[in-house]
Tab-separated table of C-alpha atoms in Angstrom:
chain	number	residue	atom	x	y	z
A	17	UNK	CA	-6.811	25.577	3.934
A	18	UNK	CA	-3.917	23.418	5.282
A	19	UNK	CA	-5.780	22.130	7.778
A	20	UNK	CA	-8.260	21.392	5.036
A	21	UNK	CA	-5.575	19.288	2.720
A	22	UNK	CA	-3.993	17.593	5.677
A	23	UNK	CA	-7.507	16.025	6.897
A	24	UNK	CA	-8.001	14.996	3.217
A	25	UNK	CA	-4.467	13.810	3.416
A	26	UNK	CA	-4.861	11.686	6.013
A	27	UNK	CA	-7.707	9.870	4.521
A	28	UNK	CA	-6.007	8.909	1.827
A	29	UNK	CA	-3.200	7.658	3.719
A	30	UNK	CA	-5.463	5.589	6.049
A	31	UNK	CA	-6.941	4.184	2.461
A	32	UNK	CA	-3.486	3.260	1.514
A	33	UNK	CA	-2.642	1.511	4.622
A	34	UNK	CA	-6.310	-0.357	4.852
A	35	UNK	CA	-6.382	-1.629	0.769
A	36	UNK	CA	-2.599	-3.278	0.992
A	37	UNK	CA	-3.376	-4.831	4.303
A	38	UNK	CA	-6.737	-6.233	3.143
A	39	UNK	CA	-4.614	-8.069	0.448
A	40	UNK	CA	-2.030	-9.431	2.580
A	41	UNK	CA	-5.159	-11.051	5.085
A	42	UNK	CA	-6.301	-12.890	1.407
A	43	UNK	CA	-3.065	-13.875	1.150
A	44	UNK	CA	-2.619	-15.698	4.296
A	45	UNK	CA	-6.190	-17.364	4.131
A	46	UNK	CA	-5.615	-18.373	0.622
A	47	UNK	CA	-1.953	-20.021	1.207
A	48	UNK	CA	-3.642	-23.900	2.229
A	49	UNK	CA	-5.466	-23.405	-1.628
A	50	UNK	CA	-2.539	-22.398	-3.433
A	51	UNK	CA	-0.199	-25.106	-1.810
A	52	UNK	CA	-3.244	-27.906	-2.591
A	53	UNK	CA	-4.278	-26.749	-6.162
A	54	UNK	CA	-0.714	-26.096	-7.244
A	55	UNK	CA	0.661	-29.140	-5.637
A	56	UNK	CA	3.263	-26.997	-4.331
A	57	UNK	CA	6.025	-28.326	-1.773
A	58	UNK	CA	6.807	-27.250	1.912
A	59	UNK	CA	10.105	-26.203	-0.029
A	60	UNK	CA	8.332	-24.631	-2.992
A	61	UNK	CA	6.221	-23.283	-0.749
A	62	UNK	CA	9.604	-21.382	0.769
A	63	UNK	CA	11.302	-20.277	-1.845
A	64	UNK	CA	7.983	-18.487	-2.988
A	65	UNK	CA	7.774	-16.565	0.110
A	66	UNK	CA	11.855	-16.085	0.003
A	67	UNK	CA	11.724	-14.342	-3.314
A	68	UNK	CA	8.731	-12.437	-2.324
A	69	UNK	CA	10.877	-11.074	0.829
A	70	UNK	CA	13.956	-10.410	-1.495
A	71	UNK	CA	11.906	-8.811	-4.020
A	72	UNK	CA	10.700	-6.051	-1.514
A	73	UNK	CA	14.117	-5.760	-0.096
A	74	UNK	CA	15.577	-4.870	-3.400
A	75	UNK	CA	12.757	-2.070	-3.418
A	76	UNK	CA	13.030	-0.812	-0.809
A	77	UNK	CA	16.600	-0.317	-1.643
A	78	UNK	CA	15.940	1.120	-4.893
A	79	UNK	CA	13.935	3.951	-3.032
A	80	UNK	CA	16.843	4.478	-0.641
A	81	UNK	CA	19.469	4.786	-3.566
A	82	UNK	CA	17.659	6.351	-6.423
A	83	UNK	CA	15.708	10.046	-6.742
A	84	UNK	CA	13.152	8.697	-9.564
A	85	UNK	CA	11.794	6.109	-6.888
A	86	UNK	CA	11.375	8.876	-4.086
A	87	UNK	CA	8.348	9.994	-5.352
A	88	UNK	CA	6.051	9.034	-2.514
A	89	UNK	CA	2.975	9.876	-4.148
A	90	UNK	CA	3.458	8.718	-7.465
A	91	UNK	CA	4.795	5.360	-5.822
A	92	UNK	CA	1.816	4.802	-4.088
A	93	UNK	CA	-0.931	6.008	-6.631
A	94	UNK	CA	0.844	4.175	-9.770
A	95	UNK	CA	2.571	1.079	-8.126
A	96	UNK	CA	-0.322	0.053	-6.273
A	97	UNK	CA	-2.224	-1.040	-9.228
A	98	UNK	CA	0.273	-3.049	-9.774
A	99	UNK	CA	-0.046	-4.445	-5.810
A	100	UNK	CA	-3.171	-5.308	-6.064
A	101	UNK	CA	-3.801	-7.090	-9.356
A	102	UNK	CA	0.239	-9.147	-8.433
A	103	UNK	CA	-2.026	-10.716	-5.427
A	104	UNK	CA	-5.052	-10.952	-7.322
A	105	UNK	CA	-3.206	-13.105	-9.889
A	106	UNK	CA	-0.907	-14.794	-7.320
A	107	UNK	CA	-4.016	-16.244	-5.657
A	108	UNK	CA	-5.998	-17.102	-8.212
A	109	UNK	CA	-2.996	-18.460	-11.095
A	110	UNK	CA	-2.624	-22.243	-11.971
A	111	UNK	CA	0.690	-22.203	-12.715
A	112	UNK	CA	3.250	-22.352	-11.057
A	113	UNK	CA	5.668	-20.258	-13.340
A	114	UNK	CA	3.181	-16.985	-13.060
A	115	UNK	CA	3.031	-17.930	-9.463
A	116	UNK	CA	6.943	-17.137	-9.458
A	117	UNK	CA	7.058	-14.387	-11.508
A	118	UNK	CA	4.112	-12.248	-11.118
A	119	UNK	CA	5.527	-12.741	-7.143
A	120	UNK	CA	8.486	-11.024	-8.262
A	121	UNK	CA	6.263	-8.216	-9.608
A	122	UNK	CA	4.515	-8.199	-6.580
A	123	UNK	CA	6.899	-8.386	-4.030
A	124	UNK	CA	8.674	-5.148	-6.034
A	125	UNK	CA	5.274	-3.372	-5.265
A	126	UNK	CA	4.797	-4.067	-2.132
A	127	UNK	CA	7.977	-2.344	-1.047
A	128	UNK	CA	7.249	1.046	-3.458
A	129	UNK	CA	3.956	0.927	-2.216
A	130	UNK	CA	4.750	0.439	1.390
A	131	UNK	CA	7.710	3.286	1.507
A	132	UNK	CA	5.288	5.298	0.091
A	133	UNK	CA	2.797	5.237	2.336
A	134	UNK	CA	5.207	4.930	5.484
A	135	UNK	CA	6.779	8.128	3.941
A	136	UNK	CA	3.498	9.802	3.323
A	137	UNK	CA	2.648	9.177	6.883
A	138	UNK	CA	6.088	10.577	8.299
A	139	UNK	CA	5.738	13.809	6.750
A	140	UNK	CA	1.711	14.203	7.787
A	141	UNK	CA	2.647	13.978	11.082
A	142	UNK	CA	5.259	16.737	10.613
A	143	UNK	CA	2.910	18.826	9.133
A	144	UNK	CA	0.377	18.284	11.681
A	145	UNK	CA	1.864	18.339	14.671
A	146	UNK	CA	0.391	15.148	15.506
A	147	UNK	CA	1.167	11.198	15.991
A	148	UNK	CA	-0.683	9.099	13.509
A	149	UNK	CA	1.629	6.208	12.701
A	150	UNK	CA	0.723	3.983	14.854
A	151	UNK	CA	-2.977	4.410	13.879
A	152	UNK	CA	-1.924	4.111	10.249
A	153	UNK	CA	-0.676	0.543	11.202
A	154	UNK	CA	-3.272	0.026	13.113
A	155	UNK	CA	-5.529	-0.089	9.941
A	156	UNK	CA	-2.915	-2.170	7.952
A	157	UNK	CA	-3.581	-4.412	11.016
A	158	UNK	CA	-7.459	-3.974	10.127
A	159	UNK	CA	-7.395	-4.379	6.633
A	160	UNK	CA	-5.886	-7.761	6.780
A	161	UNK	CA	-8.364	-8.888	9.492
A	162	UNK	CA	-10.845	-7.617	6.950
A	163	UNK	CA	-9.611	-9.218	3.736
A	164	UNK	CA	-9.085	-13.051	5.717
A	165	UNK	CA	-12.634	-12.469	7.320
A	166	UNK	CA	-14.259	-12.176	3.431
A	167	UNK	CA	-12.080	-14.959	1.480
A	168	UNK	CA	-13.064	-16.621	4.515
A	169	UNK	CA	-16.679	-16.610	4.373
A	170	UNK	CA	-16.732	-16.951	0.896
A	171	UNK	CA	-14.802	-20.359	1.170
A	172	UNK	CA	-16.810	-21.522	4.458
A	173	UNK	CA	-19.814	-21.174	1.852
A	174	UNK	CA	-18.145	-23.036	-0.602
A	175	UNK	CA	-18.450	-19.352	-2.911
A	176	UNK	CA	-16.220	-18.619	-5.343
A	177	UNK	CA	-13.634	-15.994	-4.328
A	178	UNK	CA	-11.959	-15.076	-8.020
A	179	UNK	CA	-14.086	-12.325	-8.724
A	180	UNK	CA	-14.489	-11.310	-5.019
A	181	UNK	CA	-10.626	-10.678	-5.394
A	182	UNK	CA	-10.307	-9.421	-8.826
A	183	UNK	CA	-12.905	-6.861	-7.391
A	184	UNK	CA	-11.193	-5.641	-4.338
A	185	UNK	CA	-8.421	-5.365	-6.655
A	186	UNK	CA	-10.314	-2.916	-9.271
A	187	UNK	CA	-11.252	-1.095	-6.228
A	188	UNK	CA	-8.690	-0.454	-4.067
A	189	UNK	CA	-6.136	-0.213	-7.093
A	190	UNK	CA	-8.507	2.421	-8.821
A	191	UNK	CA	-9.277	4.385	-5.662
A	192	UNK	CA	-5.479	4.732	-4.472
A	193	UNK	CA	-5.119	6.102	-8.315
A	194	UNK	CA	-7.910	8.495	-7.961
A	195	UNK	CA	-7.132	10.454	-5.143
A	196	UNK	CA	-5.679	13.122	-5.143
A	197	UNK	CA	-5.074	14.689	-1.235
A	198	UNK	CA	-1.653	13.884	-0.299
A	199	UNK	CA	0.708	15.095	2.110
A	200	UNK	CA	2.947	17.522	-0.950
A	201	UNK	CA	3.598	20.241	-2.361
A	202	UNK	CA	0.105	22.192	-1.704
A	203	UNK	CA	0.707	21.544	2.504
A	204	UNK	CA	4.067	22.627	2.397
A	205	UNK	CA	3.400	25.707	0.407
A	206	UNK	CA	0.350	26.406	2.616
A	207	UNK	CA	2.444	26.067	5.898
A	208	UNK	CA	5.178	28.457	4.269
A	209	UNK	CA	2.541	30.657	3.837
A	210	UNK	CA	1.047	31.323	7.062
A	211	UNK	CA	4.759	30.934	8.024
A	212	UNK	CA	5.301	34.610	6.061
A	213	UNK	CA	1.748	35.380	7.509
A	214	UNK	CA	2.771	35.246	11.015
A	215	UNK	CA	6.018	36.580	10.323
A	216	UNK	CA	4.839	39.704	9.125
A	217	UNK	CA	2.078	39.543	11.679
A	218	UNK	CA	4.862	39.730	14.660
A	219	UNK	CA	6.883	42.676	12.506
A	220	UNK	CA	3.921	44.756	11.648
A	221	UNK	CA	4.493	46.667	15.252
A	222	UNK	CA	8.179	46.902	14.782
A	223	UNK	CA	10.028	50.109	14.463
């Protein structure tokens, strides 16, 4: 049964991991548009990026200080929507304004989302006995090769890529929602469990 969850677990994580990397690739293919079609400025340009950075600082310091953002799982299957459509309107905006402030937004997510999952990842590879985190990366790593490699065609063949990214958005924001396997409250009281199981197990021939 635990075995069962954690397996099921673990998928979810690696779906995590994958969708907010995908985003990130888009992002970094997509930076040479917004700059043009904006008309933004090497220093525009930098203080976008700057508040991005400061805005998932100040999350990831919110998670450290305060119990209602330690919910891993709710973090990660609520704030994500919020991820994904932030970059689906950051690339795709015409103003510079929204740019800024749905960055904000954004940047905010991206840290919830991303202690979630790290934390998420932490505790299934107590639970399991086994080392996974660097495999978890390993598909963030993916996921942005993936996400560059589509906007990419999609431009080469002079497509549009709005929808393209409004629709990874629906679908990585609505799938992280969805699931419901996560490394929680079922694994631990499993393992506690067959904890008491082998306890009595090793007693039951005691005097």
């Amino acid at each position: 049964m635990v075995a069962t969850h954690l397996a099921a677990a673990r998928r979810s994580i690696c779906a995590g991991f994958f969708g907010l990397g995908t985003f990130m690739g888009m992002w970094g293919v997509m930076i040479p548009e917004r700059v043009a079609s904006l008309g933004l400025s090497e220093l525009t340009l930098g203080l976008f990026l700057l508040v991005i950075g400061l805005s998932l600082c100040a999350a990831i310091f919110c998670v450290n200080r305060f119990v209602i953002f330690q919910d891993a799982v709710q973090l990660i299957r609520v704030i994500s929507a919020f991820y994904v459509l932030g970059f689906a309107v950051v690339l795709t905006t015409g103003s510079v304004m929204m740019l800024f402030l749905i960055g904000i937004v954004t940047g905010f997510a991206a840290g919830f989302v991303d202690a979630g999952l790290n934390s998420q990842a932490s505790e299934w590879e107590q639970h399991s006995g086994r080392r996974g985190m660097s495999f978890f990366h390993a598909l963030f790593s993916l996921g942005s090769l993936s996400g560059a490699a589509l906007l990419t065609l999609m431009l080469s063949l002079d497509l549009p890529v709005k929808w393209v990214i409004y629709g990874s958005a629906v679908l990585v924001g609505g799938g992280l929602a969805m699931r419901r396997q996560w490394v929680g409250t079922q694994t631990i009281a499993g393992t506690a469990a067959n904890a008491d199981i082998d306890v009595g197990a090793d007693n039951s021939g005691s005097p």
